CSV table of C-alpha atoms and ligand atoms in Angstrom, one decimal:
chain,number,residue,atom,x,y,z
A,1,MET,CA,-23.7,-28.2,12.4
A,2,ILE,CA,-26.8,-28.3,13.9
A,3,LYS,CA,-28.9,-26.4,11.4
A,4,GLN,CA,-29.2,-28.7,7.7
A,5,PHE,CA,-30.3,-27.4,5.0
A,6,LEU,CA,-31.9,-29.2,2.2
A,7,LEU,CA,-30.9,-27.7,-1.2
A,8,ALA,CA,-31.3,-30.3,-3.9
A,9,PRO,CA,-33.9,-30.8,-6.4
A,10,GLY,CA,-36.4,-33.4,-4.8
A,11,PRO,CA,-37.0,-34.0,-2.1
A,12,THR,CA,-37.3,-30.7,-0.9
A,13,PRO,CA,-37.6,-28.8,2.5
A,14,VAL,CA,-41.7,-28.9,4.0
A,15,PRO,CA,-42.4,-25.9,5.4
A,16,ALA,CA,-43.9,-26.0,8.8
A,17,ARG,CA,-47.4,-25.4,8.3
A,18,VAL,CA,-47.4,-28.3,6.2
A,19,ARG,CA,-45.2,-30.5,8.8
A,20,ALA,CA,-48.2,-29.5,11.2
A,21,ALA,CA,-50.9,-30.6,8.5
A,22,LEU,CA,-49.0,-34.4,8.5
A,23,ALA,CA,-48.8,-34.3,11.3
A,24,ARG,CA,-53.0,-34.4,12.1
A,25,PRO,CA,-54.9,-37.4,12.9
A,26,VAL,CA,-55.5,-39.6,10.4
A,27,ILE,CA,-59.1,-39.7,9.5
A,28,HIS,CA,-61.3,-42.5,7.3
A,29,HIS,CA,-61.1,-41.5,3.7
A,30,ARG,CA,-64.9,-42.8,2.5
A,31,THR,CA,-66.4,-39.9,4.7
A,32,PRO,CA,-67.6,-36.4,3.7
A,33,GLN,CA,-65.1,-34.8,6.0
A,34,PHE,CA,-61.9,-36.2,3.5
A,35,GLY,CA,-64.4,-35.4,1.1
A,36,GLU,CA,-64.4,-32.4,1.4
A,37,ILE,CA,-60.5,-32.0,1.8
A,38,PHE,CA,-60.3,-33.8,-1.3
A,39,GLY,CA,-62.1,-31.5,-3.6
A,40,ARG,CA,-60.7,-28.5,-2.0
A,41,VAL,CA,-57.4,-29.9,-3.3
A,42,ARG,CA,-58.8,-31.1,-6.5
A,43,GLU,CA,-59.7,-27.4,-7.4
A,44,GLY,CA,-56.2,-26.0,-6.3
A,45,LEU,CA,-54.5,-28.8,-8.6
A,46,LYS,CA,-56.4,-27.7,-11.6
A,47,GLU,CA,-55.6,-23.9,-11.3
A,48,LEU,CA,-51.8,-25.3,-10.9
A,49,PHE,CA,-52.0,-27.5,-14.2
A,50,GLY,CA,-54.2,-24.6,-15.9
A,51,THR,CA,-56.7,-27.2,-16.8
A,52,SER,CA,-60.5,-27.7,-17.2
A,53,ASN,CA,-59.6,-31.4,-16.7
A,54,ASP,CA,-59.2,-33.6,-13.3
A,55,VAL,CA,-55.9,-33.6,-12.3
A,56,LEU,CA,-55.7,-37.0,-10.5
A,57,MET,CA,-53.6,-37.8,-7.5
A,58,LEU,CA,-52.0,-41.2,-7.0
A,59,SER,CA,-50.4,-42.8,-4.0
A,60,SER,CA,-46.5,-43.3,-5.5
A,61,SER,CA,-43.7,-41.1,-6.7
A,62,GLY,CA,-43.7,-39.0,-9.5
A,63,THR,CA,-42.4,-42.1,-11.6
A,64,GLY,CA,-45.8,-43.6,-10.8
A,65,ALA,CA,-47.3,-41.1,-13.2
A,66,MET,CA,-45.0,-41.3,-15.5
A,67,GLU,CA,-45.7,-45.3,-15.5
A,68,SER,CA,-49.7,-44.4,-15.8
A,69,ALA,CA,-49.3,-41.6,-18.9
A,70,VAL,CA,-47.6,-44.5,-20.3
A,71,VAL,CA,-49.9,-47.8,-20.0
A,72,ASN,CA,-53.1,-45.2,-20.5
A,73,CYS,CA,-52.3,-43.7,-23.7
A,74,PHE,CA,-50.1,-46.0,-25.8
A,75,SER,CA,-50.6,-49.5,-27.2
A,76,PRO,CA,-48.0,-52.1,-27.5
A,77,GLY,CA,-46.2,-51.2,-31.1
A,78,GLU,CA,-47.4,-47.5,-31.0
A,79,LYS,CA,-44.8,-45.1,-31.9
A,80,VAL,CA,-43.3,-42.8,-30.0
A,81,LEU,CA,-40.9,-39.8,-30.1
A,82,VAL,CA,-39.0,-39.6,-27.0
A,83,VAL,CA,-36.7,-36.5,-26.3
A,84,ASN,CA,-34.3,-38.1,-24.1
A,85,GLY,CA,-31.9,-35.4,-22.8
A,86,GLY,CA,-30.8,-36.6,-19.7
A,87,LYS,CA,-31.6,-39.4,-16.9
A,88,PHE,CA,-35.2,-38.9,-16.8
A,89,GLY,CA,-35.4,-38.6,-20.6
A,90,GLU,CA,-33.6,-42.0,-20.3
A,91,ARG,CA,-36.7,-43.1,-17.8
A,92,TRP,CA,-39.2,-42.1,-20.8
A,93,VAL,CA,-36.9,-44.5,-22.9
A,94,LYS,CA,-37.2,-47.4,-20.1
A,95,LEU,CA,-40.7,-47.1,-19.9
A,96,ALA,CA,-41.5,-47.4,-23.8
A,97,GLU,CA,-39.3,-50.1,-24.0
A,98,MET,CA,-41.2,-52.1,-20.9
A,99,TYR,CA,-44.8,-51.4,-22.6
A,100,SER,CA,-43.3,-52.6,-26.1
A,101,LEU,CA,-44.0,-49.6,-27.4
A,102,ASP,CA,-41.5,-48.7,-30.9
A,103,PRO,CA,-39.7,-45.2,-29.2
A,104,VAL,CA,-38.1,-42.8,-31.7
A,105,VAL,CA,-35.0,-41.4,-29.5
A,106,LEU,CA,-34.0,-38.0,-30.1
A,107,THR,CA,-30.6,-37.5,-27.9
A,108,VAL,CA,-30.0,-34.4,-26.8
A,109,GLU,CA,-26.5,-33.2,-25.4
A,110,TRP,CA,-26.6,-33.1,-21.3
A,111,GLY,CA,-27.1,-29.6,-20.5
A,112,GLN,CA,-28.4,-28.5,-23.8
A,113,ALA,CA,-32.4,-28.6,-24.4
A,114,VAL,CA,-34.3,-30.2,-27.7
A,115,ARG,CA,-34.7,-28.0,-30.7
A,116,VAL,CA,-37.6,-27.6,-32.0
A,117,ALA,CA,-36.3,-28.0,-35.6
A,118,ASP,CA,-35.1,-31.6,-34.9
A,119,VAL,CA,-38.5,-32.6,-33.2
A,120,GLU,CA,-40.7,-31.5,-36.1
A,121,ALA,CA,-38.1,-33.3,-38.9
A,122,ALA,CA,-38.7,-36.0,-36.6
A,123,LEU,CA,-42.4,-35.9,-36.9
A,124,LYS,CA,-41.9,-35.2,-40.4
A,125,ASP,CA,-39.7,-38.5,-41.0
A,126,ASN,CA,-41.8,-40.7,-38.8
A,127,PRO,CA,-45.4,-40.0,-40.1
A,128,ASP,CA,-46.6,-43.0,-37.8
A,129,ILE,CA,-45.5,-41.0,-34.1
A,130,ARG,CA,-48.5,-41.5,-31.7
A,131,GLY,CA,-47.1,-39.2,-28.6
A,132,VAL,CA,-44.1,-37.5,-28.0
A,133,LEU,CA,-42.6,-37.9,-24.3
A,134,ILE,CA,-40.4,-35.5,-23.2
A,135,GLN,CA,-39.4,-33.5,-20.1
A,136,ALA,CA,-40.3,-29.5,-19.2
A,137,SER,CA,-37.3,-29.6,-16.9
A,138,GLU,CA,-34.9,-32.7,-17.3
A,139,THR,CA,-33.6,-32.2,-13.4
A,140,SER,CA,-30.3,-34.4,-14.1
A,141,THR,CA,-29.0,-31.6,-16.4
A,142,THR,CA,-31.0,-28.4,-14.8
A,143,ALA,CA,-31.6,-27.9,-18.7
A,144,SER,CA,-35.4,-26.6,-19.9
A,145,HIS,CA,-37.0,-28.0,-22.9
A,146,PRO,CA,-39.5,-25.6,-24.9
A,147,VAL,CA,-42.4,-27.7,-24.1
A,148,GLN,CA,-44.9,-24.6,-25.3
A,149,GLU,CA,-43.0,-24.5,-29.3
A,150,ILE,CA,-43.9,-28.6,-29.6
A,151,GLY,CA,-47.3,-28.4,-28.2
A,152,ARG,CA,-47.8,-26.1,-31.3
A,153,LEU,CA,-46.3,-29.3,-33.4
A,154,THR,CA,-48.5,-32.0,-31.8
A,155,ARG,CA,-52.2,-29.9,-30.6
A,156,ASP,CA,-53.4,-30.2,-34.5
A,157,LYS,CA,-52.2,-33.6,-35.4
A,158,ASP,CA,-53.2,-37.0,-33.5
A,159,ILE,CA,-50.1,-37.0,-31.3
A,160,LEU,CA,-50.4,-36.9,-27.7
A,161,LEU,CA,-47.9,-34.4,-26.1
A,162,VAL,CA,-47.0,-36.4,-22.6
A,163,VAL,CA,-44.8,-33.9,-20.5
A,164,ASP,CA,-42.8,-35.2,-17.7
A,165,GLY,CA,-43.3,-31.5,-15.5
A,166,ILE,CA,-41.9,-32.9,-12.1
A,167,THR,CA,-39.3,-30.4,-11.2
A,168,ALA,CA,-42.1,-27.4,-13.5
A,169,VAL,CA,-45.0,-27.5,-12.5
A,170,GLY,CA,-45.2,-24.8,-9.8
A,171,VAL,CA,-41.4,-23.5,-10.6
A,172,TYR,CA,-42.9,-22.1,-13.7
A,173,GLU,CA,-46.4,-21.6,-15.5
A,174,VAL,CA,-47.0,-24.6,-17.4
A,175,PRO,CA,-50.8,-24.1,-18.5
A,176,MET,CA,-51.5,-27.2,-20.1
A,177,ASP,CA,-54.8,-26.5,-21.9
A,178,ASP,CA,-53.2,-23.5,-23.5
A,179,TRP,CA,-50.5,-25.1,-24.5
A,180,GLY,CA,-51.8,-28.0,-25.7
A,181,ILE,CA,-50.3,-30.7,-23.3
A,182,ASP,CA,-51.9,-33.7,-23.4
A,183,VAL,CA,-50.9,-35.2,-20.4
A,184,LEU,CA,-49.0,-33.6,-17.3
A,185,VAL,CA,-47.4,-35.1,-14.1
A,186,THR,CA,-45.6,-34.3,-11.5
A,187,GLY,CA,-44.8,-35.5,-7.8
A,188,SER,CA,-45.3,-33.9,-4.0
A,189,GLN,CA,-41.4,-34.0,-3.5
A,190,LYS,CA,-40.1,-31.4,-5.5
A,191,ALA,CA,-41.7,-27.3,-6.1
A,192,MET,CA,-45.3,-29.3,-3.9
A,193,MET,CA,-43.2,-28.5,-0.7
A,194,LEU,CA,-44.2,-32.2,0.6
A,195,PRO,CA,-42.5,-35.2,1.2
A,196,PRO,CA,-42.3,-38.2,-1.7
A,197,GLY,CA,-45.4,-40.0,-1.5
A,198,LEU,CA,-48.0,-38.8,-4.1
A,199,ALA,CA,-48.4,-38.0,-7.8
A,200,PHE,CA,-50.5,-35.8,-10.0
A,201,ILE,CA,-51.2,-36.7,-13.6
A,202,SER,CA,-54.1,-34.6,-15.8
A,203,LEU,CA,-55.1,-36.2,-19.4
A,204,SER,CA,-56.8,-33.9,-21.9
A,205,ASP,CA,-60.1,-34.7,-23.4
A,206,ARG,CA,-58.3,-36.6,-26.8
A,207,ALA,CA,-56.1,-38.3,-24.7
A,208,TRP,CA,-59.4,-39.3,-22.2
A,209,SER,CA,-60.6,-40.5,-25.9
A,210,ARG,CA,-57.4,-42.5,-26.5
A,211,SER,CA,-57.0,-43.9,-23.9
A,212,GLU,CA,-60.2,-45.8,-24.5
A,213,SER,CA,-58.9,-47.9,-26.9
A,214,VAL,CA,-55.6,-48.5,-25.5
A,215,CYS,CA,-54.7,-52.4,-24.7
A,216,GLN,CA,-52.0,-52.5,-22.2
A,217,PRO,CA,-52.0,-54.2,-18.7
A,218,ARG,CA,-52.8,-52.1,-16.1
A,219,TYR,CA,-54.7,-52.7,-12.3
A,220,TYR,CA,-53.6,-49.5,-10.0
A,221,PHE,CA,-52.9,-47.3,-12.5
A,222,ASP,CA,-55.8,-47.3,-14.2
A,223,LEU,CA,-56.5,-43.9,-14.7
A,224,ALA,CA,-60.2,-44.1,-15.9
A,225,ARG,CA,-61.2,-46.5,-12.6
A,226,GLU,CA,-59.4,-43.2,-10.4
A,227,ARG,CA,-61.7,-40.7,-12.7
A,228,ALA,CA,-65.3,-41.6,-11.8
A,229,GLY,CA,-64.2,-42.0,-8.1
A,230,GLN,CA,-62.1,-38.8,-8.0
A,231,ALA,CA,-64.7,-36.8,-9.2
A,232,LYS,CA,-67.0,-38.4,-6.4
A,233,ASN,CA,-63.9,-37.1,-4.1
A,234,SER,CA,-63.5,-40.4,-3.5
A,235,THR,CA,-60.4,-42.7,-4.1
A,236,ALA,CA,-60.4,-46.1,-6.0
A,237,TYR,CA,-57.8,-47.0,-2.8
A,238,THR,CA,-56.7,-46.1,0.3
A,239,PRO,CA,-55.3,-42.6,-0.8
A,240,ALA,CA,-52.6,-41.1,1.5
A,241,ILE,CA,-54.4,-40.0,3.9
A,242,SER,CA,-51.6,-37.2,5.6
A,243,LEU,CA,-50.1,-36.2,2.2
A,244,ILE,CA,-53.6,-34.8,1.1
A,245,PHE,CA,-53.6,-33.0,4.4
A,246,GLY,CA,-50.1,-31.6,3.5
A,247,LEU,CA,-51.5,-30.7,-0.2
A,248,ASP,CA,-54.3,-29.2,0.9
A,249,GLU,CA,-51.8,-26.5,3.5
A,250,ALA,CA,-49.0,-26.3,1.0
A,251,LEU,CA,-51.8,-25.5,-1.6
A,252,ALA,CA,-53.4,-22.9,0.8
A,253,MET,CA,-50.0,-21.5,0.6
A,254,MET,CA,-49.2,-21.1,-2.9
A,255,GLN,CA,-52.4,-19.2,-3.6
A,256,GLU,CA,-51.8,-17.1,-0.5
A,257,GLU,CA,-48.7,-15.7,-2.1
A,258,GLY,CA,-50.3,-15.7,-5.8
A,259,TRP,CA,-48.9,-18.1,-8.9
A,260,SER,CA,-47.2,-15.1,-10.3
A,261,GLU,CA,-45.0,-14.2,-7.3
A,262,LEU,CA,-44.6,-18.0,-6.8
A,263,TYR,CA,-43.2,-18.1,-10.1
A,264,ALA,CA,-41.3,-14.8,-9.7
A,265,ARG,CA,-39.8,-16.1,-6.6
A,266,HIS,CA,-38.3,-19.1,-8.6
A,267,ASP,CA,-37.4,-16.8,-11.6
A,268,ARG,CA,-34.9,-14.7,-9.2
A,269,CYS,CA,-33.7,-17.5,-6.9
A,270,ALA,CA,-32.9,-19.0,-10.6
A,271,ARG,CA,-31.1,-16.1,-11.6
A,272,ALA,CA,-29.7,-15.1,-8.8
A,273,THR,CA,-27.6,-18.7,-8.5
A,274,ARG,CA,-26.4,-18.3,-11.9
A,275,ALA,CA,-25.1,-14.9,-10.9
A,276,GLY,CA,-23.4,-16.1,-7.8
A,277,CYS,CA,-21.6,-19.2,-10.0
A,278,THR,CA,-21.0,-17.5,-12.9
A,279,ALA,CA,-19.1,-14.6,-10.6
A,280,LEU,CA,-17.1,-17.5,-8.8
A,281,GLY,CA,-15.7,-18.3,-12.0
A,282,LEU,CA,-18.1,-21.0,-12.8
A,283,ARG,CA,-19.3,-23.1,-15.9
A,284,LEU,CA,-22.6,-23.6,-15.3
A,285,LEU,CA,-24.1,-27.1,-17.2
A,286,ALA,CA,-27.1,-25.3,-18.7
A,287,PRO,CA,-25.9,-21.6,-19.8
A,288,ASP,CA,-28.5,-21.4,-22.7
A,289,THR,CA,-31.7,-22.8,-21.3
A,290,PRO,CA,-31.6,-23.2,-17.6
A,291,SER,CA,-34.6,-24.5,-15.8
A,292,SER,CA,-35.6,-22.5,-13.0
A,293,ALA,CA,-35.9,-25.6,-10.3
A,294,ALA,CA,-32.1,-26.4,-10.0
A,295,THR,CA,-28.4,-24.5,-11.4
A,296,GLY,CA,-26.3,-27.8,-12.5
A,297,VAL,CA,-22.4,-26.0,-12.5
A,298,PHE,CA,-19.1,-27.8,-12.7
A,299,VAL,CA,-16.8,-28.1,-10.1
A,300,PRO,CA,-13.3,-26.7,-11.1
A,301,ASP,CA,-11.3,-29.5,-12.9
A,302,SER,CA,-8.8,-29.8,-9.4
A,303,ILE,CA,-11.8,-30.8,-7.1
A,304,ASP,CA,-13.5,-34.3,-6.6
A,305,GLY,CA,-17.1,-33.2,-6.5
A,306,LYS,CA,-18.0,-36.0,-4.6
A,307,LYS,CA,-15.6,-34.7,-2.0
A,308,LEU,CA,-16.7,-31.3,-2.0
A,309,HIS,CA,-20.7,-32.6,-2.0
A,310,GLY,CA,-19.7,-34.8,0.9
A,311,TYR,CA,-17.9,-32.0,2.7
A,312,LEU,CA,-20.9,-29.6,1.9
A,313,ARG,CA,-23.5,-31.9,3.3
A,314,ASP,CA,-21.6,-33.4,6.2
A,315,LYS,CA,-19.5,-30.8,7.9
A,316,MET,CA,-20.9,-27.9,6.8
A,317,GLY,CA,-25.0,-29.3,6.9
A,318,VAL,CA,-26.2,-28.0,3.2
A,319,ALA,CA,-27.4,-30.7,0.9
A,320,PHE,CA,-27.1,-30.0,-2.8
A,321,ALA,CA,-27.3,-33.0,-5.2
A,322,GLY,CA,-24.3,-34.0,-7.2
A,323,GLY,CA,-24.2,-35.3,-11.1
A,324,GLN,CA,-25.9,-38.8,-12.3
A,325,ASP,CA,-23.6,-41.3,-15.0
A,326,GLN,CA,-21.0,-39.5,-16.9
A,327,LEU,CA,-20.9,-36.2,-14.2
A,328,LYS,CA,-20.5,-38.3,-11.8
A,329,GLY,CA,-17.8,-36.2,-9.5
A,330,LYS,CA,-18.3,-33.6,-12.3
A,331,ILE,CA,-20.7,-31.5,-11.3
A,332,LEU,CA,-23.0,-29.7,-8.4
A,333,ARG,CA,-26.8,-29.1,-8.7
A,334,LEU,CA,-27.9,-26.3,-6.2
A,335,ALA,CA,-31.5,-26.5,-5.8
A,336,HIS,CA,-33.9,-23.2,-5.7
A,337,ILE,CA,-37.7,-25.0,-6.1
A,338,GLY,CA,-40.1,-25.2,-3.7
A,339,TYR,CA,-39.8,-24.0,-0.2
A,340,ILE,CA,-36.5,-21.7,-0.9
A,341,ASP,CA,-36.6,-17.9,-0.8
A,342,VAL,CA,-33.6,-15.1,-1.0
A,343,PHE,CA,-32.0,-16.5,2.5
A,344,ASP,CA,-31.1,-19.8,1.2
A,345,THR,CA,-29.9,-18.7,-1.9
A,346,VAL,CA,-27.6,-16.4,-0.2
A,347,THR,CA,-27.0,-19.7,1.6
A,348,ALA,CA,-26.5,-22.2,-0.8
A,349,ILE,CA,-23.8,-19.4,-2.2
A,350,ALA,CA,-22.3,-18.8,0.4
A,351,ALA,CA,-21.8,-22.5,1.6
A,352,LEU,CA,-20.3,-22.6,-2.0
A,353,GLU,CA,-17.7,-20.4,-1.9
A,354,MET,CA,-16.9,-21.6,1.8
A,355,GLY,CA,-16.4,-25.5,-0.1
A,356,LEU,CA,-14.0,-24.4,-2.6
A,357,HIS,CA,-12.2,-22.5,-0.2
A,358,HIS,CA,-11.9,-25.5,2.0
A,359,PHE,CA,-10.4,-26.9,-0.9
A,360,SER,CA,-7.7,-24.6,-1.9
A,361,HIS,CA,-9.9,-22.9,-5.0
A,362,PRO,CA,-8.9,-19.3,-5.5
A,363,VAL,CA,-12.1,-17.7,-4.6
A,364,GLN,CA,-12.8,-14.1,-3.0
A,365,LEU,CA,-14.9,-14.8,-0.5
A,366,GLY,CA,-17.9,-12.8,-0.5
A,367,ARG,CA,-17.8,-12.4,-4.5
A,368,GLY,CA,-20.5,-15.1,-5.6
A,369,VAL,CA,-22.8,-14.0,-2.7
A,370,GLY,CA,-22.6,-10.1,-3.5
A,371,ALA,CA,-23.7,-11.0,-7.3
A,372,ALA,CA,-26.4,-13.1,-6.2
A,373,GLN,CA,-27.4,-9.9,-3.9
A,374,GLU,CA,-27.4,-8.0,-6.4
A,375,VAL,CA,-30.3,-9.8,-8.8
A,376,LEU,CA,-32.4,-10.7,-5.0
A,377,MET,CA,-32.4,-6.9,-4.0
A,378,SER,CA,-35.2,-6.9,-6.6
A,379,ALA,CA,-37.5,-8.9,-4.4
A,380,LEU,CA,-37.2,-6.5,-1.4
A,381,PRO,CA,-40.0,-4.2,-1.0
A,382,ASP,CA,-39.6,0.0,-1.2
B,401,PLP,C1,-37.8,-36.1,-9.5
B,401,PLP,C2,-37.8,-36.3,-10.9
B,401,PLP,C3,-38.7,-37.8,-11.4
B,401,PLP,C4,-39.3,-39.1,-10.7
B,401,PLP,O1,-39.9,-38.6,-9.5
B,401,PLP,P1,-39.8,-40.2,-8.4
B,401,PLP,O2,-39.8,-38.8,-7.7
B,401,PLP,O3,-38.8,-40.1,-7.5
B,401,PLP,O4,-40.6,-41.1,-9.0
B,401,PLP,C5,-39.2,-37.9,-12.6
B,401,PLP,N1,-38.7,-36.3,-13.5
B,401,PLP,C6,-38.4,-35.9,-13.0
B,401,PLP,C7,-38.1,-34.4,-14.0
B,401,PLP,C8,-38.0,-35.8,-11.8
B,401,PLP,O5,-37.0,-34.4,-11.8
C-alpha cells in the first residue's frame, strides 16, 4: 500500500501546514522573534483551555504534565480520590503512589463512565480528600467521564479537581474556568495535530496558592518557575522550538476553522463511526458515554483482534489502535481526533468492513459505510 492512514488516538496525523512550520530553521529562543511567537501561542492556548490563567508549555509527552500536576499540587500523605476506569486512570494511581499521596481509588468498569453519585459518596466518606484526579476522556476505553458535574461537587470545597484532558481538549469543549477545573493537562500528539513532545498544563488560582505550600521534590517540573518565565514569553529551559512553530500553525488552523465547528466536526465523525460500526453488527465498548476522540469496538469472537489489527495496518495501510491489558486482541479503537474529517471517517469504516470480510466475517460491504455517510451528509454545505 503506497498510502498510510494513521487513525489511532495518538499520535495523530500532522497536517502539511504544520509539517512545513516544523521544518522552519531553528532560531534562538531568547530573542524577540521567538518571544513574539511564544506570546501568540500562549493566547491561543488560553482560548483552547477556556481560562484566563496561563497555560504552560512543557517539553515532554503528556505524562510529564500529569506528573507535574501531582508534584506541584499535593504533599506526601495527602488523600486524593482517583477515578480509575482504564489505563490512564491507572496512571494517576501510580503517580499518586509514587509521590506518596494517599489515593482512594474509585474503580470503574472499563467502557463505563464514573457515576457522579459514587464520586459524591466517596467525598462524603472521606472528608479529608484534597483532590480528585480523573480523565475527561479515558482513551484506553473510549469512554468519557462527567467532569463538568464533578466540578460542581469540588468547586465550593477545598478539593482540587485535576483533569487529564489529553484526548478531550480540542475534541470537545472543556472550559476550565466555567467548569471549576483546577488543573487541566493535554499533550501535543492528540487533538493538537502535532508530533509528540509538548505537554500543556494550566492551574487555577487556588491550585497556584495550594502549590506554594506543597512539599514535594521537583526540579524540571517546578511550575512556579515556569510560570515566571513564560509570563515573559520565555521558558526556564530550552523549549521545543520547532514544536512551538508547529503549535503556532496548528492553533491558527483551529482558529480559522472556529472552535464550534472544530467540536462539531469531532462530534460528527464520532457519531458516524459509531453508526458505521453498529450497522456492521459490532458491539461498542462505551455505548452509553462515548468519547468523541475514538470509538472502541469489539472484534467478533471468531476473529483474533491482533491479527485483524495487524492486517489492517500492514496490508491495508490503515492503522487503528488495539486494546490494552484485558482488552488486548478483543477490541479496535478507531480514532477521529485531530486532523480528521469526513473522508477519513469513511476510510476507517470501509477498511474495517474489508478487514472483517478478509477474515471471513459475514459483512455486506458498504453497509457500515452507508450508515456513516448518512451521518456525515450533515457536514456538507447546502
Ligand atoms: C495519550 C494519553 C496520555 C499519555 O500521554 P503520553 O503523551 O503518552 O505521555 C495520558 N492520558 C490520556 C487520556 C491519553 O490519551
